[in-house]
Amino acid sequence: MLETAELGRRVDRRTYHAELDPLRRELLELQWRLRHADFPLVLIFEGVDNAAKGELVNTLSDWLDTRAVDFVAFGPKTDEERGRPRFWRYWRALPGRGRTAVFHSSWYTGTLIERTLNELPDADFDHHMRRIGRFETLLTREGALVLKFWLHMSAARQKAYFRELARRRDGRWLTSPLDRRLNRHHDRLCQAAERAIRLTDHARSPWAVIEAEDRRYRNLAVGRHIRDALAARLDTPPPAAPAPAAPETATAAADEDTVLDHLDPGHHHLDKATYKQRKRELTQQLAALTWRAHHEGISVVLVFEGWDAAGKGGTIRRLLRGIDVRLARVIEIAAPTDEELDHPYLWRFWRHLPRDGFVTLYDRSWYGRVLVERVENLTPRERWREAYPEINEFEDQLVEHGSLVMKFWLHIDADEQLRRFEARANTPHKHYKLTDEDWRNRERRPAYERAVHEMVAHTSTAAAPWQLIPANDKRYARVEVMQRLVDALHARLGGEGHK
C-alpha cells in the first residue's frame, strides 16, 4: 500500500501562499468554535520521517491558537511511567473537551520502531495494535474526534532530506542516529505501518496517508483534512436528547435469581474473641506481604463496592492497619468534577493507578458506570452496556502489567441495611453518613440487584474475579476480606512468603 504509492505531488509557492491565509483563518475560526463544543480534537502524526513530523507540528503551532492546544511527544519512559501500565502515560495526556492535543509521537511510535528493528514478534505487534483500536474506539464513543496521519516519503527522498537538513544551521538537530537506522529499514517500517493501519483504521478514527516529500503540499493537505473533518463534526447537529426516562426498575425480572440470591449474608458470624485473634494474625501477615510486594515491585489495586452501609469504609480502615500507609492510598469516588467530566470516564481512574510496589484502594470505582449511572439513567443504555468490555480491557492491562487486582462486593440484606440506617440516624456523630440519596437508593434495590448480577456476569474474569463477601456481620466481612487478600498475596509472591 505505502511502497506502491505514487509520490511526487508538488504545490508551487504562489499557489501555496494563495491558499495558506484563508486556510489558517478557517482553522482558527473552527478552533474557536471547538473551544465551546463538548468534545476534544486528537491529532496523531506518524510517518517514515521524524524530522518531517517535527516540521509539520511546528507549522501547526504557528497556525493555531496554542493556548487551547497541547503538544505531546513521548520519549523514553520515565521511572514513573515504567512503574505503571503502558497506557497510563497516554491516558494522562488526553485533552479535555474543547481542547486539541497534537501527538508528534503517540501510542503507535514505539511499537512501530520495535517491529521495524525486529525486536517485536508479529503476535505481540498485533496484540498491541488491537488494543490501540479498542482504546481509540472508547475515545470516540466518549465524543473525541480522532484524526490520524501517516506522513509518507520514499527512502531516497528521505536520504536527500537528511542531507538538506545537515546543510541547514537550524536543521541538524532534527535528525538522529535512530532516524538514519530506520531509513536503512524503510521497507520494513512501511510494512509495519501498513499492518498497523489495517488493524486500526476504523470509521470513527480513520487514517489519512499524506505525501510528505513536498513541504507545501504536505502542509496544505493536512490543514485541509483537519479543516474538513472538524467543520463536518461541528456542523453536524447533536443527536436529539432522549426523552427523560424513569430510573431503571427490575420488576420485569423480579422472579429471576441473581448471584446475590445465593449469598446468604445472615449465616456468617464471627465471635468477638475469634475476630480479635484472626484480625491480629492477618494484620501481621498483611504488613509482611505488602512490604514484600513493595520490594518485588508488585502493585496492588483493591476495589470496594457494595450496598450503602455495607461496611466498605470500616473494612478499608482495618486493612490499613496492616498495610503501611507509606505504601497505600485510598481513593474515594464521588460524583465526577468538571475536569473529570471533560475527559473519558476511565480517565480519572487511570490517573490514580499505583506505581509498582504500592497499593491503591478504591472506595467505589469505575463500576459506577454500570451501577448508579445505569440505574439512575445518568448514562444512555448503549454506553453503559459498552462499558463492560471497556472495563475488562482496563483491568486486563493492569494484570498484564503485573498488578494484583481484587474486587470486593460487600453484601448485606435489606433488613440489615435498614437497621444500620436507623442506627446512623440515631447516632449524632454518624449523621453525616446517612443521606437522602441513601434512602432513595434503597427504594431501588431490586434494580440495583439486577445491575449487580449483570456486572458480575460480564466482568468477573479469570484475571480479576469478583469476591462476593457476606457482610451482615461486620467482623466476619472484615476478616474474610483480609484473608482473601492475604491468600492472593501468598499465591502471587509464592516462595518463603507462602506459609
Coordinates of C-alpha atoms in Angstrom, one line a residue:
M1 CA 0.0 0.0 0.0
L2 CA 2.6 2.5 1.1
E3 CA 5.5 1.3 -1.1
T4 CA 3.4 1.3 -4.2
A5 CA 2.1 4.8 -3.5
E6 CA 2.7 7.3 -6.3
L7 CA 4.8 10.1 -4.8
G8 CA 5.9 13.4 -6.1
R9 CA 2.9 15.7 -5.9
R10 CA 4.0 19.3 -5.6
V11 CA 2.5 22.7 -4.8
D12 CA 4.2 25.8 -6.2
R13 CA 5.0 28.8 -4.0
R14 CA 2.3 31.1 -5.4
T15 CA -0.5 28.5 -5.0
Y16 CA 0.7 27.7 -1.5
H17 CA 0.6 31.3 -0.3
A18 CA -2.7 32.0 -2.1
E19 CA -4.4 29.2 -0.1
L20 CA -2.5 29.5 3.1
D21 CA -4.1 32.6 4.6
P22 CA -7.7 31.6 4.1
L23 CA -6.9 28.1 5.4
R24 CA -5.3 29.5 8.5
R25 CA -8.3 31.8 9.1
E26 CA -10.7 28.9 8.7
L27 CA -8.7 26.7 11.1
L28 CA -8.7 29.5 13.8
E29 CA -12.4 30.0 13.4
L30 CA -13.0 26.3 13.8
Q31 CA -10.7 26.1 16.8
W32 CA -12.7 28.9 18.4
R33 CA -15.9 27.0 17.8
L34 CA -14.3 23.9 19.2
R35 CA -13.5 25.6 22.5
H36 CA -17.2 26.0 23.1
A37 CA -18.0 22.4 21.9
D38 CA -18.4 19.3 24.1
F39 CA -15.7 17.2 22.5
P40 CA -11.9 17.3 22.1
L41 CA -9.8 17.0 19.0
V42 CA -7.0 14.4 18.9
L43 CA -4.4 14.7 16.1
I44 CA -1.9 11.9 15.7
F45 CA 1.1 12.2 13.4
E46 CA 3.2 9.2 12.4
G47 CA 5.4 8.6 9.4
V48 CA 8.7 7.4 8.0
D49 CA 10.5 10.6 8.9
N50 CA 10.6 12.2 12.3
A51 CA 12.0 15.5 11.0
A52 CA 9.1 15.9 8.7
K53 CA 6.7 15.3 11.6
G54 CA 8.5 17.9 13.7
E55 CA 8.4 20.5 10.9
L56 CA 4.7 19.9 10.4
V57 CA 3.9 20.1 14.1
N58 CA 5.8 23.4 14.4
T59 CA 3.8 24.7 11.4
L60 CA 0.5 23.8 13.1
S61 CA 1.7 25.6 16.3
D62 CA 2.1 28.7 14.1
W63 CA -1.3 28.3 12.5
L64 CA -3.3 27.6 15.7
D65 CA -4.1 29.4 18.9
T66 CA -1.7 27.5 21.1
R67 CA -3.5 28.5 24.3
A68 CA -6.0 25.7 23.6
V69 CA -3.5 23.1 22.2
D70 CA -1.4 20.5 24.0
F71 CA 1.6 19.4 22.0
V72 CA 2.7 15.9 23.1
A73 CA 5.7 13.8 22.2
F74 CA 6.5 10.6 24.1
G75 CA 10.1 9.7 24.5
P76 CA 11.8 7.1 26.6
K77 CA 9.7 6.1 29.6
T78 CA 10.5 7.8 32.9
D79 CA 10.7 5.8 36.1
E80 CA 7.2 6.9 37.0
E81 CA 5.9 5.7 33.6
R82 CA 7.8 2.4 33.8
G83 CA 6.1 1.7 37.1
R84 CA 2.6 1.7 35.7
P85 CA 0.7 0.0 32.8
R86 CA 1.8 1.0 29.4
F87 CA -1.2 3.2 28.5
W88 CA -1.0 5.2 31.7
R89 CA 1.0 8.0 30.2
Y90 CA -1.3 8.1 27.1
W91 CA -4.4 8.5 29.3
R92 CA -2.8 11.3 31.3
A93 CA -2.1 13.2 28.1
L94 CA -5.6 13.1 26.7
P95 CA -7.2 16.6 26.2
G96 CA -10.4 17.8 27.9
R97 CA -13.4 18.7 25.8
G98 CA -12.9 21.9 23.8
R99 CA -9.1 21.4 23.5
T100 CA -6.8 20.0 20.9
A101 CA -4.0 17.5 21.5
V102 CA -1.3 17.2 18.8
F103 CA 0.7 14.0 19.2
H104 CA 4.1 14.2 17.4
S105 CA 4.7 10.7 18.7
S106 CA 2.0 8.5 20.1
W107 CA 0.9 5.1 21.3
Y108 CA 1.9 3.8 17.8
T109 CA 5.5 5.1 17.7
G110 CA 7.5 2.7 20.0
T111 CA 5.7 -0.4 18.7
L112 CA 6.3 0.5 15.1
I113 CA 10.0 1.1 15.8
E114 CA 10.3 -2.2 17.7
R115 CA 8.6 -4.1 14.9
T116 CA 10.8 -2.5 12.2
L117 CA 14.0 -3.4 14.1
N118 CA 12.8 -7.0 14.5
E119 CA 12.5 -6.5 18.3
L120 CA 8.8 -7.5 18.5
P121 CA 7.1 -10.6 17.2
D122 CA 4.1 -10.3 14.9
A123 CA 1.7 -11.7 17.6
D124 CA 2.8 -9.0 20.1
F125 CA 2.6 -6.3 17.5
D126 CA -0.9 -7.3 16.5
H127 CA -2.0 -7.6 20.2
H128 CA -0.8 -4.0 20.8
M129 CA -2.5 -2.7 17.7
R130 CA -5.8 -4.3 18.5
R131 CA -5.5 -2.8 22.0
I132 CA -4.9 0.6 20.4
G133 CA -8.0 0.1 18.3
R134 CA -10.1 -0.6 21.3
F135 CA -8.6 2.4 23.1
E136 CA -9.4 4.8 20.2
T137 CA -12.9 3.3 19.9
L138 CA -13.5 4.2 23.6
L139 CA -12.3 7.7 23.0
T140 CA -14.6 8.2 20.0
R141 CA -17.5 6.7 21.9
E142 CA -16.9 9.3 24.6
G143 CA -17.0 12.0 22.0
A144 CA -13.4 12.7 20.9
L145 CA -12.7 13.5 17.2
V146 CA -9.6 11.4 16.4
L147 CA -7.6 12.1 13.2
K148 CA -4.6 10.1 12.3
F149 CA -2.0 11.0 9.7
W150 CA 0.7 8.9 8.1
L151 CA 3.3 11.2 6.5
H152 CA 4.9 9.2 3.7
M153 CA 8.0 9.6 1.6
S154 CA 10.4 7.3 -0.3
A155 CA 13.7 6.1 1.2
A156 CA 15.6 8.1 -1.5
R157 CA 13.8 11.3 -0.7
Q158 CA 14.3 10.8 3.0
K159 CA 18.0 10.5 2.5
A160 CA 18.1 13.6 0.4
Y161 CA 16.1 15.4 3.1
F162 CA 18.7 14.3 5.7
R163 CA 21.4 15.9 3.6
E164 CA 19.4 19.0 3.2
L165 CA 18.9 19.3 6.9
A166 CA 22.6 18.7 7.6
R167 CA 23.4 21.8 5.5
R168 CA 21.0 23.9 7.5
R169 CA 22.3 25.5 10.6
D170 CA 18.9 25.1 12.3
G171 CA 18.2 21.6 10.8
R172 CA 21.0 19.4 12.1
W173 CA 19.2 18.7 15.4
L174 CA 16.1 17.4 13.6
T175 CA 17.6 14.0 12.8
S176 CA 19.1 11.4 15.0
P177 CA 21.1 8.1 14.6
L178 CA 17.7 6.3 15.0
D179 CA 16.2 8.2 12.1
R180 CA 19.1 7.0 9.9
R181 CA 18.8 3.5 11.1
L182 CA 15.1 3.4 10.3
N183 CA 15.8 4.8 6.9
R184 CA 18.0 1.7 6.2
H185 CA 15.0 -0.4 7.1
H186 CA 12.5 1.7 5.2
D187 CA 10.7 -1.3 3.6
R188 CA 10.2 -3.0 7.0
L189 CA 8.9 0.3 8.5
C190 CA 6.4 0.6 5.7
Q191 CA 5.3 -3.0 6.1
A192 CA 4.8 -2.4 9.9
A193 CA 2.8 0.8 9.2
E194 CA 0.6 -1.0 6.6
R195 CA -0.2 -3.6 9.2
A196 CA -0.9 -1.0 11.9
I197 CA -3.2 0.9 9.6
R198 CA -5.2 -2.1 8.6
L199 CA -5.7 -3.1 12.2
T200 CA -6.6 0.3 13.5
D201 CA -8.3 2.1 10.6
H202 CA -11.9 2.5 11.8
A203 CA -14.7 4.7 10.6
R204 CA -14.6 6.6 13.9
S205 CA -10.8 7.1 13.9
P206 CA -9.6 6.9 10.2
W207 CA -6.1 7.1 8.9
A208 CA -5.1 9.6 6.2
V209 CA -1.9 8.8 4.2
I210 CA -0.3 12.1 3.2
E211 CA 2.6 12.5 0.8
A212 CA 5.3 14.4 2.7
E213 CA 8.0 14.8 0.1
D214 CA 6.9 18.4 -0.7
R215 CA 6.5 20.6 2.4
R216 CA 3.9 22.9 0.8
Y217 CA 1.8 20.0 -0.4
R218 CA 2.1 18.2 3.0
N219 CA 1.1 21.3 5.0
L220 CA -1.9 22.1 2.8
A221 CA -3.1 18.5 2.6
V222 CA -3.0 18.1 6.4
G223 CA -4.6 21.5 7.0
R224 CA -7.4 20.8 4.6
H225 CA -8.1 17.4 6.2
I226 CA -8.3 18.9 9.7
R227 CA -10.5 21.7 8.5
D228 CA -12.9 19.5 6.6
A229 CA -13.2 16.9 9.4
L230 CA -13.6 19.4 12.2
A231 CA -16.1 21.5 10.3
A232 CA -18.2 18.4 9.5
R233 CA -18.2 17.4 13.2
L234 CA -19.1 20.9 14.4
D235 CA -21.8 21.4 11.7
T236 CA -23.4 18.1 12.5
P237 CA -26.4 18.7 14.7
P238 CA -26.1 16.8 18.0
P239 CA -28.3 13.8 18.4
A240 CA -31.7 14.5 19.8
A241 CA -31.7 14.2 23.5
P242 CA -33.6 11.1 24.6
A243 CA -36.8 11.6 26.4
P244 CA -36.3 11.6 30.1
A245 CA -36.7 8.1 31.4
A246 CA -37.7 6.9 34.8
P247 CA -34.9 5.3 36.8
E248 CA -34.5 1.6 36.0
T249 CA -36.7 -0.9 37.7
A250 CA -36.3 -4.6 38.0
T251 CA -40.0 -5.6 38.1
A252 CA -39.8 -7.5 34.8
A253 CA -37.1 -9.7 36.2
A254 CA -38.3 -9.9 39.7
D255 CA -38.7 -13.7 39.6
E256 CA -35.2 -14.3 38.2
D257 CA -32.4 -15.3 40.6
T258 CA -29.3 -13.1 40.8
V259 CA -25.9 -14.0 42.1
L260 CA -26.8 -12.2 45.4
D261 CA -29.7 -14.6 46.0
H262 CA -27.2 -17.4 46.5
L263 CA -25.2 -15.4 49.0
D264 CA -26.9 -15.5 52.4
P265 CA -25.3 -12.8 54.4
G266 CA -27.2 -13.8 57.6
H267 CA -25.5 -17.2 58.0
H268 CA -21.9 -16.0 58.5
H269 CA -20.8 -14.9 62.0
L270 CA -17.7 -14.4 64.0
D271 CA -17.5 -14.1 67.7
K272 CA -15.6 -11.2 69.2
A273 CA -12.7 -13.2 70.6
T274 CA -12.1 -15.2 67.4
Y275 CA -12.3 -11.9 65.4
K276 CA -9.7 -10.2 67.5
Q277 CA -7.3 -13.1 67.2
R278 CA -7.7 -13.6 63.5
K279 CA -7.6 -9.9 62.8
R280 CA -4.3 -9.6 64.7
E281 CA -2.8 -12.5 62.8
L282 CA -3.9 -11.3 59.4
T283 CA -2.8 -7.7 60.1
Q284 CA 0.7 -9.0 60.8
Q285 CA 0.7 -11.1 57.6
L286 CA -0.6 -8.2 55.6
A287 CA 2.2 -6.0 56.8
A288 CA 4.9 -8.6 55.8
L289 CA 3.3 -9.4 52.5
T290 CA 2.7 -5.9 51.3
W291 CA 6.2 -4.9 52.1
R292 CA 7.5 -7.9 50.3
A293 CA 5.3 -7.0 47.3
H294 CA 6.7 -3.5 47.5
H295 CA 10.3 -4.7 47.3
E296 CA 9.4 -7.0 44.4
G297 CA 7.7 -4.2 42.5
I298 CA 4.2 -5.7 42.5
S299 CA 1.4 -3.1 42.7
V300 CA -2.0 -3.9 44.3
V301 CA -5.3 -2.5 43.2
L302 CA -8.3 -3.1 45.6
V303 CA -11.8 -2.2 44.5
F304 CA -14.6 -1.9 47.1
E305 CA -18.2 -1.9 46.0
G306 CA -21.4 -2.8 47.9
W307 CA -24.6 -1.6 49.4
D308 CA -24.8 1.7 51.2
A309 CA -23.8 1.0 54.9
A310 CA -22.3 -2.4 53.9
G311 CA -19.1 -1.5 55.7
K312 CA -16.7 -0.6 52.9
G313 CA -15.1 2.3 54.9
G314 CA -14.6 0.2 58.1
T315 CA -13.1 -2.7 56.1
I316 CA -10.7 -0.3 54.4
R317 CA -9.6 1.1 57.8
R318 CA -8.9 -2.4 59.1
L319 CA -6.8 -3.2 56.0
L320 CA -4.7 -0.1 56.6
R321 CA -3.8 -1.3 60.0
G322 CA -1.8 -4.0 58.2
I323 CA -0.8 -2.1 55.0
D324 CA 1.7 0.6 55.9
V325 CA 0.2 4.0 55.0
R326 CA 3.5 4.9 53.3
L327 CA 2.6 2.2 50.6
A328 CA -1.1 2.9 50.4
R329 CA -3.5 5.4 49.0
V330 CA -7.3 5.5 49.4
I331 CA -9.3 7.0 46.5
E332 CA -12.9 7.8 47.5
I333 CA -15.0 8.1 44.3
A334 CA -17.9 10.5 44.4
A335 CA -19.7 12.5 41.6
P336 CA -17.1 13.5 38.9
T337 CA -15.7 17.0 39.0
D338 CA -16.0 19.3 36.0
E339 CA -12.4 18.4 35.0
E340 CA -13.3 14.7 35.1
L341 CA -16.4 15.2 33.1
D342 CA -14.3 16.8 30.4
H343 CA -12.5 13.5 29.9
P344 CA -13.5 9.9 29.1
Y345 CA -15.0 8.3 32.2
L346 CA -12.0 5.9 32.8
W347 CA -9.5 8.9 32.8
R348 CA -10.0 9.7 36.5
F349 CA -9.3 6.1 37.5
W350 CA -6.2 5.7 35.2
R351 CA -4.6 8.8 36.7
H352 CA -4.8 7.3 40.3
L353 CA -3.2 3.9 39.5
P354 CA -0.4 3.0 41.9
R355 CA 3.3 2.7 41.0
D356 CA 4.9 -0.7 41.1
G357 CA 5.2 -1.8 44.7
F358 CA 2.3 0.4 46.0
V359 CA -1.3 -0.1 46.9
T360 CA -4.4 1.8 45.8
L361 CA -7.8 1.1 47.5
Y362 CA -10.8 2.4 45.6
D363 CA -13.8 3.2 47.8
R364 CA -16.3 2.8 44.9
S365 CA -14.9 2.7 41.4
W366 CA -15.3 2.6 37.6
Y367 CA -18.2 0.2 38.2
G368 CA -20.4 3.2 38.9
R369 CA -21.0 3.4 35.2
V370 CA -22.8 0.0 35.2
L371 CA -24.4 0.5 38.6
V372 CA -25.5 4.0 39.7
E373 CA -25.2 5.6 36.2
R374 CA -27.3 2.7 34.8
V375 CA -30.0 2.5 37.5
E376 CA -30.3 6.3 37.8
N377 CA -30.4 6.7 34.0
L378 CA -27.4 9.0 34.0
T379 CA -25.8 7.2 31.1
P380 CA -27.5 6.0 27.9
R381 CA -28.2 2.3 27.8
E382 CA -25.8 1.9 24.8
R383 CA -22.9 3.4 26.7
W384 CA -23.2 1.5 29.9
R385 CA -23.5 -1.7 28.0
E386 CA -20.4 -0.9 26.1
A387 CA -18.6 -0.3 29.4
Y388 CA -18.4 -4.0 30.3
P389 CA -15.7 -4.9 27.7
E390 CA -14.1 -1.5 28.2
I391 CA -13.7 -2.2 31.9
N392 CA -12.4 -5.7 31.2
E393 CA -9.8 -4.2 28.9
F394 CA -8.8 -1.7 31.6
E395 CA -8.3 -4.5 34.2
D396 CA -6.6 -6.8 31.7
Q397 CA -4.0 -4.1 31.2
L398 CA -3.4 -3.8 34.9
V399 CA -3.0 -7.5 35.3
E400 CA -0.8 -7.7 32.2
H401 CA 1.5 -5.1 33.7
G402 CA 1.8 -7.3 36.8
S403 CA -0.6 -5.7 39.2
L404 CA -2.7 -7.7 41.6
V405 CA -6.3 -6.7 41.1
M406 CA -9.0 -7.7 43.6
K407 CA -12.6 -6.6 43.5
F408 CA -14.9 -6.9 46.6
W409 CA -18.7 -6.7 46.7
L410 CA -19.9 -6.4 50.3
H411 CA -23.4 -7.8 50.6
I412 CA -25.9 -7.1 53.3
D413 CA -29.6 -7.9 53.1
A414 CA -32.4 -5.3 53.1
D415 CA -33.2 -5.8 56.8
E416 CA -29.7 -5.3 58.0
Q417 CA -29.3 -2.2 55.8
L418 CA -32.4 -0.7 57.4
R419 CA -31.1 -1.4 60.9
R420 CA -27.8 0.3 60.0
F421 CA -29.6 3.3 58.5
E422 CA -31.6 3.7 61.7
A423 CA -28.6 3.3 63.9
R424 CA -26.8 6.1 61.9
A425 CA -29.9 8.3 62.2
N426 CA -29.9 7.9 66.0
T427 CA -26.1 8.4 66.5
P428 CA -25.1 12.1 66.3
H429 CA -21.5 11.5 65.2
K430 CA -22.8 9.3 62.4
H431 CA -25.4 11.6 60.9
Y432 CA -23.1 12.6 58.1
K433 CA -23.0 9.0 56.8
L434 CA -26.8 8.9 56.1
T435 CA -28.2 11.0 53.2
D436 CA -31.4 11.3 51.3
E437 CA -29.7 9.6 48.4
D438 CA -29.1 6.5 50.6
W439 CA -32.8 6.2 51.2
R440 CA -33.6 6.7 47.6
N441 CA -31.1 4.1 46.5
R442 CA -32.7 1.7 49.0
E443 CA -36.1 2.1 47.3
R444 CA -34.5 1.0 44.0
R445 CA -32.8 -2.1 45.5
P446 CA -34.3 -4.6 43.1
A447 CA -33.0 -2.6 40.1
Y448 CA -29.5 -2.4 41.7
E449 CA -29.6 -6.2 42.4
R450 CA -30.2 -6.8 38.7
A451 CA -27.4 -4.4 37.8
V452 CA -25.0 -6.1 40.3
H453 CA -25.9 -9.5 38.8
E454 CA -25.1 -8.4 35.3
M455 CA -21.9 -6.6 36.4
V456 CA -20.6 -9.8 38.0
A457 CA -21.7 -11.9 35.0
H458 CA -19.9 -9.6 32.5
T459 CA -16.8 -8.5 34.4
S460 CA -15.8 -11.4 36.8
T461 CA -12.8 -12.7 34.7
A462 CA -10.1 -15.2 35.4
A463 CA -7.6 -12.3 35.8
A464 CA -9.8 -10.2 38.0
P465 CA -12.7 -12.2 39.6
W466 CA -15.3 -10.6 41.8
Q467 CA -15.1 -11.5 45.5
L468 CA -18.6 -11.6 46.9
I469 CA -18.5 -11.1 50.7
P470 CA -21.4 -11.8 53.1
A471 CA -21.3 -8.7 55.3
N472 CA -24.3 -8.7 57.7
D473 CA -21.7 -9.5 60.4
K474 CA -19.1 -6.8 60.1
R475 CA -16.4 -8.8 62.0
Y476 CA -16.9 -11.7 59.6
A477 CA -16.7 -9.5 56.5
R478 CA -13.6 -7.7 57.6
V479 CA -11.7 -10.8 58.4
E480 CA -12.9 -12.5 55.2
V481 CA -11.6 -9.6 53.0
M482 CA -8.3 -9.6 54.9
Q483 CA -7.9 -13.4 54.5
R484 CA -8.7 -13.3 50.8
L485 CA -6.1 -10.6 50.2
V486 CA -3.5 -12.5 52.3
D487 CA -4.2 -15.6 50.2
A488 CA -3.9 -13.7 47.0
L489 CA -0.6 -12.1 48.0
H490 CA 0.7 -15.5 49.1
A491 CA -0.3 -17.1 45.8
R492 CA 1.3 -14.2 43.9
L493 CA 4.5 -14.0 45.9
G494 CA 5.0 -17.7 46.4
G495 CA 8.3 -18.9 47.9
E496 CA 9.0 -18.3 51.5
G497 CA 6.1 -15.9 51.9
H498 CA 3.6 -18.7 51.3
K499 CA 3.2 -20.3 54.7

